[in-house]
Coordinates of C-alpha atoms and ligand atoms in Angstrom, one line a residue:
X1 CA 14.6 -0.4 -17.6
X2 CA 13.3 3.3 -16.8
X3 CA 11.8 3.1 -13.5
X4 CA 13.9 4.3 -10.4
X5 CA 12.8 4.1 -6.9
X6 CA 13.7 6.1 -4.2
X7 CA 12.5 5.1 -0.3
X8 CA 13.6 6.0 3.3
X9 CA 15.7 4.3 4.8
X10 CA 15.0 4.8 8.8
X11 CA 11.4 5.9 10.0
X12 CA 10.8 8.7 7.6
X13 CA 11.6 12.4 6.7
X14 CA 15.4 11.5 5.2
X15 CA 14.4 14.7 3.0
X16 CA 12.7 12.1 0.5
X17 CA 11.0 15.1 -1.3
X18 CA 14.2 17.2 -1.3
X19 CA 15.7 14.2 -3.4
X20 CA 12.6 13.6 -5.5
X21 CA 12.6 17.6 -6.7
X22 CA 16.5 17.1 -7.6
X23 CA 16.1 14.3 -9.2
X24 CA 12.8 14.7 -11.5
X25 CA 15.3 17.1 -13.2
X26 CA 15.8 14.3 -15.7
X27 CA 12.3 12.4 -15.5
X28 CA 9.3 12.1 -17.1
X29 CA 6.4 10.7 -14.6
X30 CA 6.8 10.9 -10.8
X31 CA 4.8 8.1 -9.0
X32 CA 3.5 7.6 -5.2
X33 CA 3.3 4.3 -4.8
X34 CA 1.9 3.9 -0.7
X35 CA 0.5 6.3 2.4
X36 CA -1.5 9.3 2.2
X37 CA -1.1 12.4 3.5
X38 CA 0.7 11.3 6.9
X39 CA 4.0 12.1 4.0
X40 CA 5.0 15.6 4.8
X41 CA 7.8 16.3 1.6
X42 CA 9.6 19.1 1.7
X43 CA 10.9 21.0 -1.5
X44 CA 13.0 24.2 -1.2
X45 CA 13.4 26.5 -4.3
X46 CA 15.1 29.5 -4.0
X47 CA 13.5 31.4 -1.0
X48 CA 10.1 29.6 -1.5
X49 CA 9.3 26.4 0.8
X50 CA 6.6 24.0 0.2
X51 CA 5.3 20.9 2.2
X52 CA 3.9 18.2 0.0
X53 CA 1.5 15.4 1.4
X54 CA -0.2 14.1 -1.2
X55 CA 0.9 15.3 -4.7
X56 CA 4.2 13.9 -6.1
X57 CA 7.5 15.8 -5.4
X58 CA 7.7 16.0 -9.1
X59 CA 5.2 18.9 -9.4
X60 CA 7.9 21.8 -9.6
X61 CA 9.2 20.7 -13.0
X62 CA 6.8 21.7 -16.2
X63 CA 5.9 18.9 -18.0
X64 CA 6.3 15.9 -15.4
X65 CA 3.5 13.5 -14.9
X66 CA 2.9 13.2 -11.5
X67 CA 0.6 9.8 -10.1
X68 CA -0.9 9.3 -7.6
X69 CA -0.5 5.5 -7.6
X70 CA -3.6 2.4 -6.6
X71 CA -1.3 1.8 -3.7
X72 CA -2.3 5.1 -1.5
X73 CA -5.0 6.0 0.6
X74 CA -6.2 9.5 -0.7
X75 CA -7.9 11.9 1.7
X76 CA -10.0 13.6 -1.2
X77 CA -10.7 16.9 0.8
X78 CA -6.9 17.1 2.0
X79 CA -5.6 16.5 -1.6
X80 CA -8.0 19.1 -2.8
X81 CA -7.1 21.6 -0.5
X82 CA -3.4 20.7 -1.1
X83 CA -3.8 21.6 -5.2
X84 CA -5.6 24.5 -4.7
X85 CA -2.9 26.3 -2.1
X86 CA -0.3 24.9 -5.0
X87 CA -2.9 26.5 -7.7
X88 CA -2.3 29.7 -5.7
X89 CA 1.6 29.9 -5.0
X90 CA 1.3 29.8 -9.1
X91 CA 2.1 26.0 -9.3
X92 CA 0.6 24.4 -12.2
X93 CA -1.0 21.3 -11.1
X94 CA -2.6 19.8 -14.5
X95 CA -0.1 16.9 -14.9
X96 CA -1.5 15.1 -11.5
X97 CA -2.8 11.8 -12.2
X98 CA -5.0 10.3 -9.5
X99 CA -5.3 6.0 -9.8
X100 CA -9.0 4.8 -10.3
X101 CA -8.0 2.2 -7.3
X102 CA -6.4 4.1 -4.9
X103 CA -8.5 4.3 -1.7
X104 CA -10.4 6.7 -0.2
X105 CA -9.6 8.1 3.5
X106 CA -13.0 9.4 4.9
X107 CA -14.2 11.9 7.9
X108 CA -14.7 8.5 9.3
X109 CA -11.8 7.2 9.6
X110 CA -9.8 9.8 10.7
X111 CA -12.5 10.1 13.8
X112 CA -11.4 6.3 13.9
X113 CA -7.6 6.8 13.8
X114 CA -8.0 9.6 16.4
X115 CA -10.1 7.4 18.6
X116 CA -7.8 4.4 19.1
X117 CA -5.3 6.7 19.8
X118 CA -6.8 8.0 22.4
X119 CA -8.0 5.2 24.4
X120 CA -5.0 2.6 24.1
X121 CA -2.8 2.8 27.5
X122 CA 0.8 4.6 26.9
X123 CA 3.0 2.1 26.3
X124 CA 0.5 1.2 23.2
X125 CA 0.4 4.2 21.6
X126 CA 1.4 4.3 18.1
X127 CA 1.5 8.3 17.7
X128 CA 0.3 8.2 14.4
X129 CA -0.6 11.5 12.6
X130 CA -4.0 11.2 12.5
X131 CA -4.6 11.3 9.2
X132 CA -6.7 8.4 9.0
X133 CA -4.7 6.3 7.8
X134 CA -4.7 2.9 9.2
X135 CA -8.5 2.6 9.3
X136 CA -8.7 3.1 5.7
X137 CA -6.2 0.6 4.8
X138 CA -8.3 -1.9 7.4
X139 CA -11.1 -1.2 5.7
X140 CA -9.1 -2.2 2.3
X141 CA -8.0 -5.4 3.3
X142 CA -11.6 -5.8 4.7
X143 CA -12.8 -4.8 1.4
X144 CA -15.1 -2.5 2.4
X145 CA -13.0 0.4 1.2
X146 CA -14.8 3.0 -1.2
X147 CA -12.2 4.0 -3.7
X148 CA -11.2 6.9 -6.7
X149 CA -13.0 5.1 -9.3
X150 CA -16.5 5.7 -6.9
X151 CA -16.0 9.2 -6.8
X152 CA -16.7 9.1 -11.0
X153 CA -20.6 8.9 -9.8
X154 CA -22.0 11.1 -7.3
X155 CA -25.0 9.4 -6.5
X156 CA -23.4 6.6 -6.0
X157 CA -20.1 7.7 -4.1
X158 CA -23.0 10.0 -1.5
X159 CA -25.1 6.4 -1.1
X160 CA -21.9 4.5 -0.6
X161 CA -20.7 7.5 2.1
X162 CA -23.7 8.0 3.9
X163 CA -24.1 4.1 4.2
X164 CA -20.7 3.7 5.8
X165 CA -20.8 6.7 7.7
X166 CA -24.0 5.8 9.4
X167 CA -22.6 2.2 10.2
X168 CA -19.3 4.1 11.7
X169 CA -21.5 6.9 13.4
X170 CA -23.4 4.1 15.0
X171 CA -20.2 2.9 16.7
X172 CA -18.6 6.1 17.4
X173 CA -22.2 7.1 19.2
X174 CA -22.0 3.8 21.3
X175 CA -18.6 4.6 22.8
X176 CA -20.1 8.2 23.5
X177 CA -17.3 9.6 21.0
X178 CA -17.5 12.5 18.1
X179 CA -19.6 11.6 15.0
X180 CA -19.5 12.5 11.7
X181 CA -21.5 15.4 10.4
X182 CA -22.9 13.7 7.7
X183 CA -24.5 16.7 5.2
X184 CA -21.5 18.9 6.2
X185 CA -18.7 15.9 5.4
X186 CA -20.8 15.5 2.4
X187 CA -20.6 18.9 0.4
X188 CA -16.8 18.3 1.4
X189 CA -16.8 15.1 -0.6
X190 CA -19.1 16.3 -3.2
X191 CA -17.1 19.2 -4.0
X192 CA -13.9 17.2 -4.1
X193 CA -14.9 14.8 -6.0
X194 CA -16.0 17.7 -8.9
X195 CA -12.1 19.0 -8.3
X196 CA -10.8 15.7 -8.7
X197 CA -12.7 14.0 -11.7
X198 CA -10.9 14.8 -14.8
X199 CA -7.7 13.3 -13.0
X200 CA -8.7 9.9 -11.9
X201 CA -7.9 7.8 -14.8
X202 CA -6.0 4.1 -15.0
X203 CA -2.8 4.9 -13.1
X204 CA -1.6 1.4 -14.0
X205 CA -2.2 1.6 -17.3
X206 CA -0.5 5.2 -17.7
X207 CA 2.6 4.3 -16.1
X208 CA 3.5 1.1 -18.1
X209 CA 2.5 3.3 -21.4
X210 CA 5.4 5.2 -20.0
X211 CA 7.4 2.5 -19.3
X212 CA 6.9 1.0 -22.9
X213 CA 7.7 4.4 -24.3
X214 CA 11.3 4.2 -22.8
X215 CA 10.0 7.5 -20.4
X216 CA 12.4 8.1 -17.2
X217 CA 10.1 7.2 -14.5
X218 CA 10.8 8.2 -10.5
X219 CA 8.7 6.4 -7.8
X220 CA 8.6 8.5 -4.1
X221 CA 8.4 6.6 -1.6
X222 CA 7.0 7.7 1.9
X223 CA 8.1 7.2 5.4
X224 CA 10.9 4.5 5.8
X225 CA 11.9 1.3 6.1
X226 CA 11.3 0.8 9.4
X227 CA 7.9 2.5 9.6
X228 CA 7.7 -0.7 7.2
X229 CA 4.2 -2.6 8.1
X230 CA 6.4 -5.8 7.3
X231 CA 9.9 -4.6 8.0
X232 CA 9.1 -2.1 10.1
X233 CA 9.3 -1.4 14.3
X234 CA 5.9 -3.5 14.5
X235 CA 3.0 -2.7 16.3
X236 CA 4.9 0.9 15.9
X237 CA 4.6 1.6 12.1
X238 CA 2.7 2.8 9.6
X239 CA -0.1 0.7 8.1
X240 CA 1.9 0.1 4.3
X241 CA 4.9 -1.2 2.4
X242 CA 7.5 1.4 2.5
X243 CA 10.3 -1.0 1.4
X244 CA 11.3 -0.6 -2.5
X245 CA 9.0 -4.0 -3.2
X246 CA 6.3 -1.6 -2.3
X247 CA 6.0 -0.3 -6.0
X248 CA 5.0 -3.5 -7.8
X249 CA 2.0 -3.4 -5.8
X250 CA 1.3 0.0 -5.3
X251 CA 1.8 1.7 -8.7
X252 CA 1.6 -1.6 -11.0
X253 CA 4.8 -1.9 -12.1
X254 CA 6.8 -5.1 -12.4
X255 CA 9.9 -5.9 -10.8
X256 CA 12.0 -6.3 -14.5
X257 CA 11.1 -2.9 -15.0
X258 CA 13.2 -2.0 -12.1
X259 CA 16.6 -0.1 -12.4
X260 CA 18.1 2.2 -9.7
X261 CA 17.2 2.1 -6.0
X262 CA 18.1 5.1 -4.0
X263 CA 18.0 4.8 -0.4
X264 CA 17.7 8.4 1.2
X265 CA 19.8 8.4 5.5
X266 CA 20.1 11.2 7.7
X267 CA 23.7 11.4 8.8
X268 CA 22.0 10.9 11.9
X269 CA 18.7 9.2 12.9
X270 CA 15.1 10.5 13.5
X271 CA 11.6 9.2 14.7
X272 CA 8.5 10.5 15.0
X273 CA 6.1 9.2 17.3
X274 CA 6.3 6.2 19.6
X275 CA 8.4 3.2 19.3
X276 CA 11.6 1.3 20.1
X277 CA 14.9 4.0 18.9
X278 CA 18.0 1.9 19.9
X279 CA 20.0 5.3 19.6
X280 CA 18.0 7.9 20.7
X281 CA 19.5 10.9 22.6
X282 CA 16.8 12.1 25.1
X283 CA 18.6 14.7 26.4
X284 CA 20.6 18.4 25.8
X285 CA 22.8 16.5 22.8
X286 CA 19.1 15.5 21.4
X287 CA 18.2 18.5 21.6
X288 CA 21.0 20.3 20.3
X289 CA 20.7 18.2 17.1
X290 CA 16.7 19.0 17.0
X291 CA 17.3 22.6 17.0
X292 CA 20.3 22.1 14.3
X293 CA 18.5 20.0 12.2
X294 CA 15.1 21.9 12.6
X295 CA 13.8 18.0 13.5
X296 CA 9.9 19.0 14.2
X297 CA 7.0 17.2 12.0
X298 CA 6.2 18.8 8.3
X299 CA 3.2 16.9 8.9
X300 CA 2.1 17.4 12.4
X301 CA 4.7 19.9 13.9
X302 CA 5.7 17.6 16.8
X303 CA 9.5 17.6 17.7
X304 CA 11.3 14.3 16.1
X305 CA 13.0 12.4 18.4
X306 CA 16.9 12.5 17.7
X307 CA 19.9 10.5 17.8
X308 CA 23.5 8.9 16.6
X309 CA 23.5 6.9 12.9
X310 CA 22.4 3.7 13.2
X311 CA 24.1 1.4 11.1
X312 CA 22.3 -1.9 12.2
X313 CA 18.6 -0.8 11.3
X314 CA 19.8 1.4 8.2
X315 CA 21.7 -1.8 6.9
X316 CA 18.7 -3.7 7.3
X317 CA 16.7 -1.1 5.1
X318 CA 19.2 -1.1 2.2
X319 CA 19.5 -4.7 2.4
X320 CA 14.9 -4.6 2.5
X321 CA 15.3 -2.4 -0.1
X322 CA 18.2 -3.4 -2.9
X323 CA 19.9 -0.2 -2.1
X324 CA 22.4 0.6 -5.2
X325 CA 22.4 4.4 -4.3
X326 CA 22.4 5.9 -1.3
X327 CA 21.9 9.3 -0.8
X328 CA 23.1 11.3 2.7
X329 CA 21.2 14.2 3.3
X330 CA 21.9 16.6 6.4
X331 CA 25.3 16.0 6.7
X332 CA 25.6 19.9 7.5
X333 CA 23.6 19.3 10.4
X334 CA 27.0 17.6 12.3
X335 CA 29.2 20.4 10.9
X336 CA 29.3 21.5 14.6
X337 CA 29.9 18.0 16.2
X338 CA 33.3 17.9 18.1
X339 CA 32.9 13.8 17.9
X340 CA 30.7 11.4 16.1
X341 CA 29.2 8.0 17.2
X342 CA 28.2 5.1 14.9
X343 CA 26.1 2.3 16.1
X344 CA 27.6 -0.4 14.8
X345 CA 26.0 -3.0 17.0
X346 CA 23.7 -4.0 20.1
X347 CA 24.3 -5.2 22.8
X348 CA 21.0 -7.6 24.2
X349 CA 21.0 -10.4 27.3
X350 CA 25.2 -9.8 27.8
X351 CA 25.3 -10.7 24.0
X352 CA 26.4 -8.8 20.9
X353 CA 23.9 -9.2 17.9
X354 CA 24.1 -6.8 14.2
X355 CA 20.9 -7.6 13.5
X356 CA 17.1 -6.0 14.5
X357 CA 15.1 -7.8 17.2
X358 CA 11.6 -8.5 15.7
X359 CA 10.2 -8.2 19.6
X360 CA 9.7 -4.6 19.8
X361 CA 10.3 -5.3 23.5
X362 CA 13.8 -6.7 23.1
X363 CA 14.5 -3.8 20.5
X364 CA 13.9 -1.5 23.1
X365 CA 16.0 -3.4 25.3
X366 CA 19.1 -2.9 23.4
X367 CA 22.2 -1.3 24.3
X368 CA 24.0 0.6 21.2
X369 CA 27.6 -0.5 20.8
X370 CA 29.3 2.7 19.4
X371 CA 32.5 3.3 17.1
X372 CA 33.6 7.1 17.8
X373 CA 34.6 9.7 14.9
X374 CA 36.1 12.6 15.1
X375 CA 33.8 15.6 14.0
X376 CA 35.0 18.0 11.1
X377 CA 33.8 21.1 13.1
X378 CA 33.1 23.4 9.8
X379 CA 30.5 24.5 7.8
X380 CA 29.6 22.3 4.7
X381 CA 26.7 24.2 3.2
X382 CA 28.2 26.0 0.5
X383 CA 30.2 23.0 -0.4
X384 CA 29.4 21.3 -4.3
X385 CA 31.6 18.7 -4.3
X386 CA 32.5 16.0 -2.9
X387 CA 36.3 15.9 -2.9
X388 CA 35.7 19.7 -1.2
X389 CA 34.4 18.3 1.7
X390 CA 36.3 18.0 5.0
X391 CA 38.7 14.9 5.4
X392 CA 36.7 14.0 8.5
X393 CA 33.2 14.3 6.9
X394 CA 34.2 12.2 4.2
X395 CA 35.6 9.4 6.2
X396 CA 32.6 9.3 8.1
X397 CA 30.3 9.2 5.1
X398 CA 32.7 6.4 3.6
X399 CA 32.6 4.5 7.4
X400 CA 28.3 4.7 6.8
X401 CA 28.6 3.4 3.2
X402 CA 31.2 0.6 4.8
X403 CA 28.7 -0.3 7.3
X404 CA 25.6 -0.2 5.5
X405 CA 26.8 -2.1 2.3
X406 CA 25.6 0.3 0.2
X407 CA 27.2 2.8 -2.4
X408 CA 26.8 6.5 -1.9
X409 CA 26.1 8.7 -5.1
X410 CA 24.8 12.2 -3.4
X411 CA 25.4 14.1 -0.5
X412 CA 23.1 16.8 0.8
X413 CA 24.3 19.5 2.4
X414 CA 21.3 21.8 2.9
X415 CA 17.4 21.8 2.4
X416 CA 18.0 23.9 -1.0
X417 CA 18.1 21.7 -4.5
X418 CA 21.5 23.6 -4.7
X419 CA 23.0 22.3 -2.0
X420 CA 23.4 18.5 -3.8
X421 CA 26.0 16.7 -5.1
X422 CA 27.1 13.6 -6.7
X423 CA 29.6 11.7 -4.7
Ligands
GDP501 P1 10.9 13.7 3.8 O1 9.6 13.4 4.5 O2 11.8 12.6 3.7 O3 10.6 14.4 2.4 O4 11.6 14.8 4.7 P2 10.9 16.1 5.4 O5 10.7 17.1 4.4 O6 9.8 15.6 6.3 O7 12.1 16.5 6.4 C1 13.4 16.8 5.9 C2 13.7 18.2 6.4 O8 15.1 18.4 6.2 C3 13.0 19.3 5.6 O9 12.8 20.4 6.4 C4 14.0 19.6 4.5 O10 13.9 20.9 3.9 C5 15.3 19.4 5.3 N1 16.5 19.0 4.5 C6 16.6 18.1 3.5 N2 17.9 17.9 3.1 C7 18.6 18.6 4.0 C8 20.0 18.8 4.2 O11 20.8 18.2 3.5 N3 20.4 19.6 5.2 C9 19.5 20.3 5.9 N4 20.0 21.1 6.9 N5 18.2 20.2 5.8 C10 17.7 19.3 4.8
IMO502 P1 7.4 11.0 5.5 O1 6.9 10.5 4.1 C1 7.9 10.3 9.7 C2 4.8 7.7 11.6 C3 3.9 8.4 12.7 C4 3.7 7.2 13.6 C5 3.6 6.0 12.6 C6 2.2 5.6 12.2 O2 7.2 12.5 5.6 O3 8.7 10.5 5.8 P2 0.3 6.8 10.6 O4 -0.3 8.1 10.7 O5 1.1 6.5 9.4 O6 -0.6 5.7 11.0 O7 1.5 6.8 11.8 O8 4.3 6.4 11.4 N1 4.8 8.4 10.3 C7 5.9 9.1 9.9 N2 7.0 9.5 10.5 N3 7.6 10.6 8.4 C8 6.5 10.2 7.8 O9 6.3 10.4 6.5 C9 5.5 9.5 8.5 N4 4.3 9.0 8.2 C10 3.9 8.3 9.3 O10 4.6 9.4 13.3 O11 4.8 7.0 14.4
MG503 MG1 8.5 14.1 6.1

């Protein structure tokens, strides 16, 4: 059984491509199995930073397929433009693998995405990135979706473009809103399409040619479990499955081909965009862990919200998920912390309840019930193991794998692949 998975397990950037760069140390084929480019990954090697959106996290090891699964919605021109600023920072990008059914995010729908933003009331606001997301994977389910495999002939792919563009320009025009340029969007498309030809090939079959070769296989999942369009904070997520289950779907790969489930936690909590967050800290200690944790977007460059761990909704994630790993990253973030809180239950309507409303109304109506820890007030980052690490920080790391019913086998103690280590 070759494949590992490895998801987030609160409402994304746990430092999932941090993770995914360690870990591919030892793999052969990298796999995105859902989203698009709303994933912003980060990998740090040596002094050199990159943000990764659309290609696998799996890119800065020679010789490591990287696929871009069916289950993703590919915005050609971003993923272009992603390789080629790769191509120049002297990152080979040959091994990339794009599926023959993953969907295509178009001008379109990012106009769309932008648009019913804009004119939903506040308290309906999703705060999505924009990237066009959930109108492609509408126009999936509504299978009217134009995919990889389309861009393999041009005169077909422009027909098929210029057909749906037209239909969405109409409705864009009739709510007196930005159109699509269509000859402009066009050589965009045209000239991605030439990029991205000789990698579009049968994801599906690739990976389980792997699988059958006994190849060490990685999938990367994007945002988290409770950006989950099931699982999730809902109307407040993300438009796919983010939950391990995700991969069967999304990269082809059947569940007895399933070993290792890593489940990558802040030592604290984070959210991006709207939505119920139980333990959010709107306030100076919020913002005293923003600036500590440098918590603002890869993606989109807005501040994250912050918070205290949350062991109700990050138990619910490894128990979504099948968690048998669990990785802690930013643990050096707290170093400062004089005392720690755990949520270790709400309070809702004068009763106590360990589990998450499914009314996002009543989620945001809850009152954190918190179980104080003292802080270990020293640094951690140049710690490399984990019997090294403060008395304090490793009780409150075994306290989170108490709650969460989930074993931990790293700790992350800085955004560098250095500063890792197995528990
Ligand atoms: P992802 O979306 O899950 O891949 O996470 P992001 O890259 O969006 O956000 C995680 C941020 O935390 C990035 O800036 C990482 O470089 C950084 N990071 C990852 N692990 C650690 C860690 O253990 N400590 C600190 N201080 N930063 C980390
Ligand atoms: P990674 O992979 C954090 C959030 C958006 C918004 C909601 C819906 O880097 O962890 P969308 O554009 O997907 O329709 O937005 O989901 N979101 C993320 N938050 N990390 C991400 O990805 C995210 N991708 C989407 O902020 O609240
Ligand atoms: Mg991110």
């Amino acid at each position: 059984m070759p494949v590992d998975i490895l998801v987030g397990t609160q409402w994304g950037d746990e430092g999932k491509g941090k993770l995914i760069d360690v870990l591919t140390k030892d793999i052969d084929m990298v796999i995105r199995f859902q989203g698009g480019n709303n994933a912003g990954h980060t990998v740090e090697i040596g002094d050199e930073k990159y943000v990764l959106h659309l290609v696998p996290s799996g890119i800065f090891r020679p010789g490591v397929a990287c696929v871009i699964g069916n289950g993703l919605v590919v915005d050609p021109i971003g993923l272009v433009s992603e390789m080629r600023e790769l191509e120049e920072r002297g990152i080979d990008v040959s091994a990339v693998q794009l599926s023959t059914r993953a969907h295509l995010v178009m001008p379109y729908h990012k106009l769309m995405d932008a648009f019913n933003e804009e004119t939903k009331t506040r308290d309906k606001k999703i705060g999505t990135t924009k990237r066009g997301i959930g109108p492609t994977y509408a126009d999936k389910a509504n299978r009217t979706g134009i995919r990889a495999v389309d861009m393999l002939d041009l005169a077909g792919f422009e027909r098929k473009f210029r057909e749906q563009a037209t239909a969405y320009n109409d409705l864009f025009s009739s709510k007196d809103t930005e159109t699509v340029d269509l000859d402009a969007a066009w050589a965009e498309l045209k000239d991605a399409a030439e990029y991205l030809n000789s990698m579009i090939c049968d994801t599906v079959v690739t990976i389980n040619q792997a699988i059958k070769a006994g190849k060490n296989i990685l999938c990367e999942g994007a945002q988290g479990a409770l950006l989950d369009i099931d699982h999730g904070t809902y109307p407040f997520v993300t438009s796919s499955t983010t939950i391990s289950g995700g991969v069967c779907g999304g990269a082809g790969i059947s569940p007895r081909a399933v070993r290792n489930v890593y489940g990558v936690m802040k030592a604290y909590t984070t959210r991006v965009g709207e939505g119920p967050f139980p333990t959010e800290l709107d306030n100076a200690a919020g913002e005293a862990l923003r600036q500590a944790g440098g918590e603002f977007g890869a993606t989109t460059g807005r501040p994250r919200r912050c918070g205290w761990f949350d062991a109700i909704i990050s138990g619910y994630s490894c128990m979504v998920s099948g968690v048998n790993k669990l990785t802690i990253t930013k643990l050096d973030v707290l170093d400062d912390q004089p005392e720690l809180l755990i949520c270790t239950a709400y309070e809702l309507d004068g009763e106590t309840i360990n589990t998450v409303p499914a009314d996002p109304i009543k989620l945001s109506e809850v009152k954190p019930i918190y179980e104080s820890m003292p802080g270990w007030e020293c640094p951690t980052t140049e710690v490399r193991s984990y019997d090294d690490l403060p008395e304090n920080a490793r009780k409150y790391l075994e306290r989170i794998e108490e709650l969460v019913d989930a074993e931990i086998d790293i700790v992350s103690v800085g955004p560098n692949r250095v500063q890792t280590f197995q528990k």
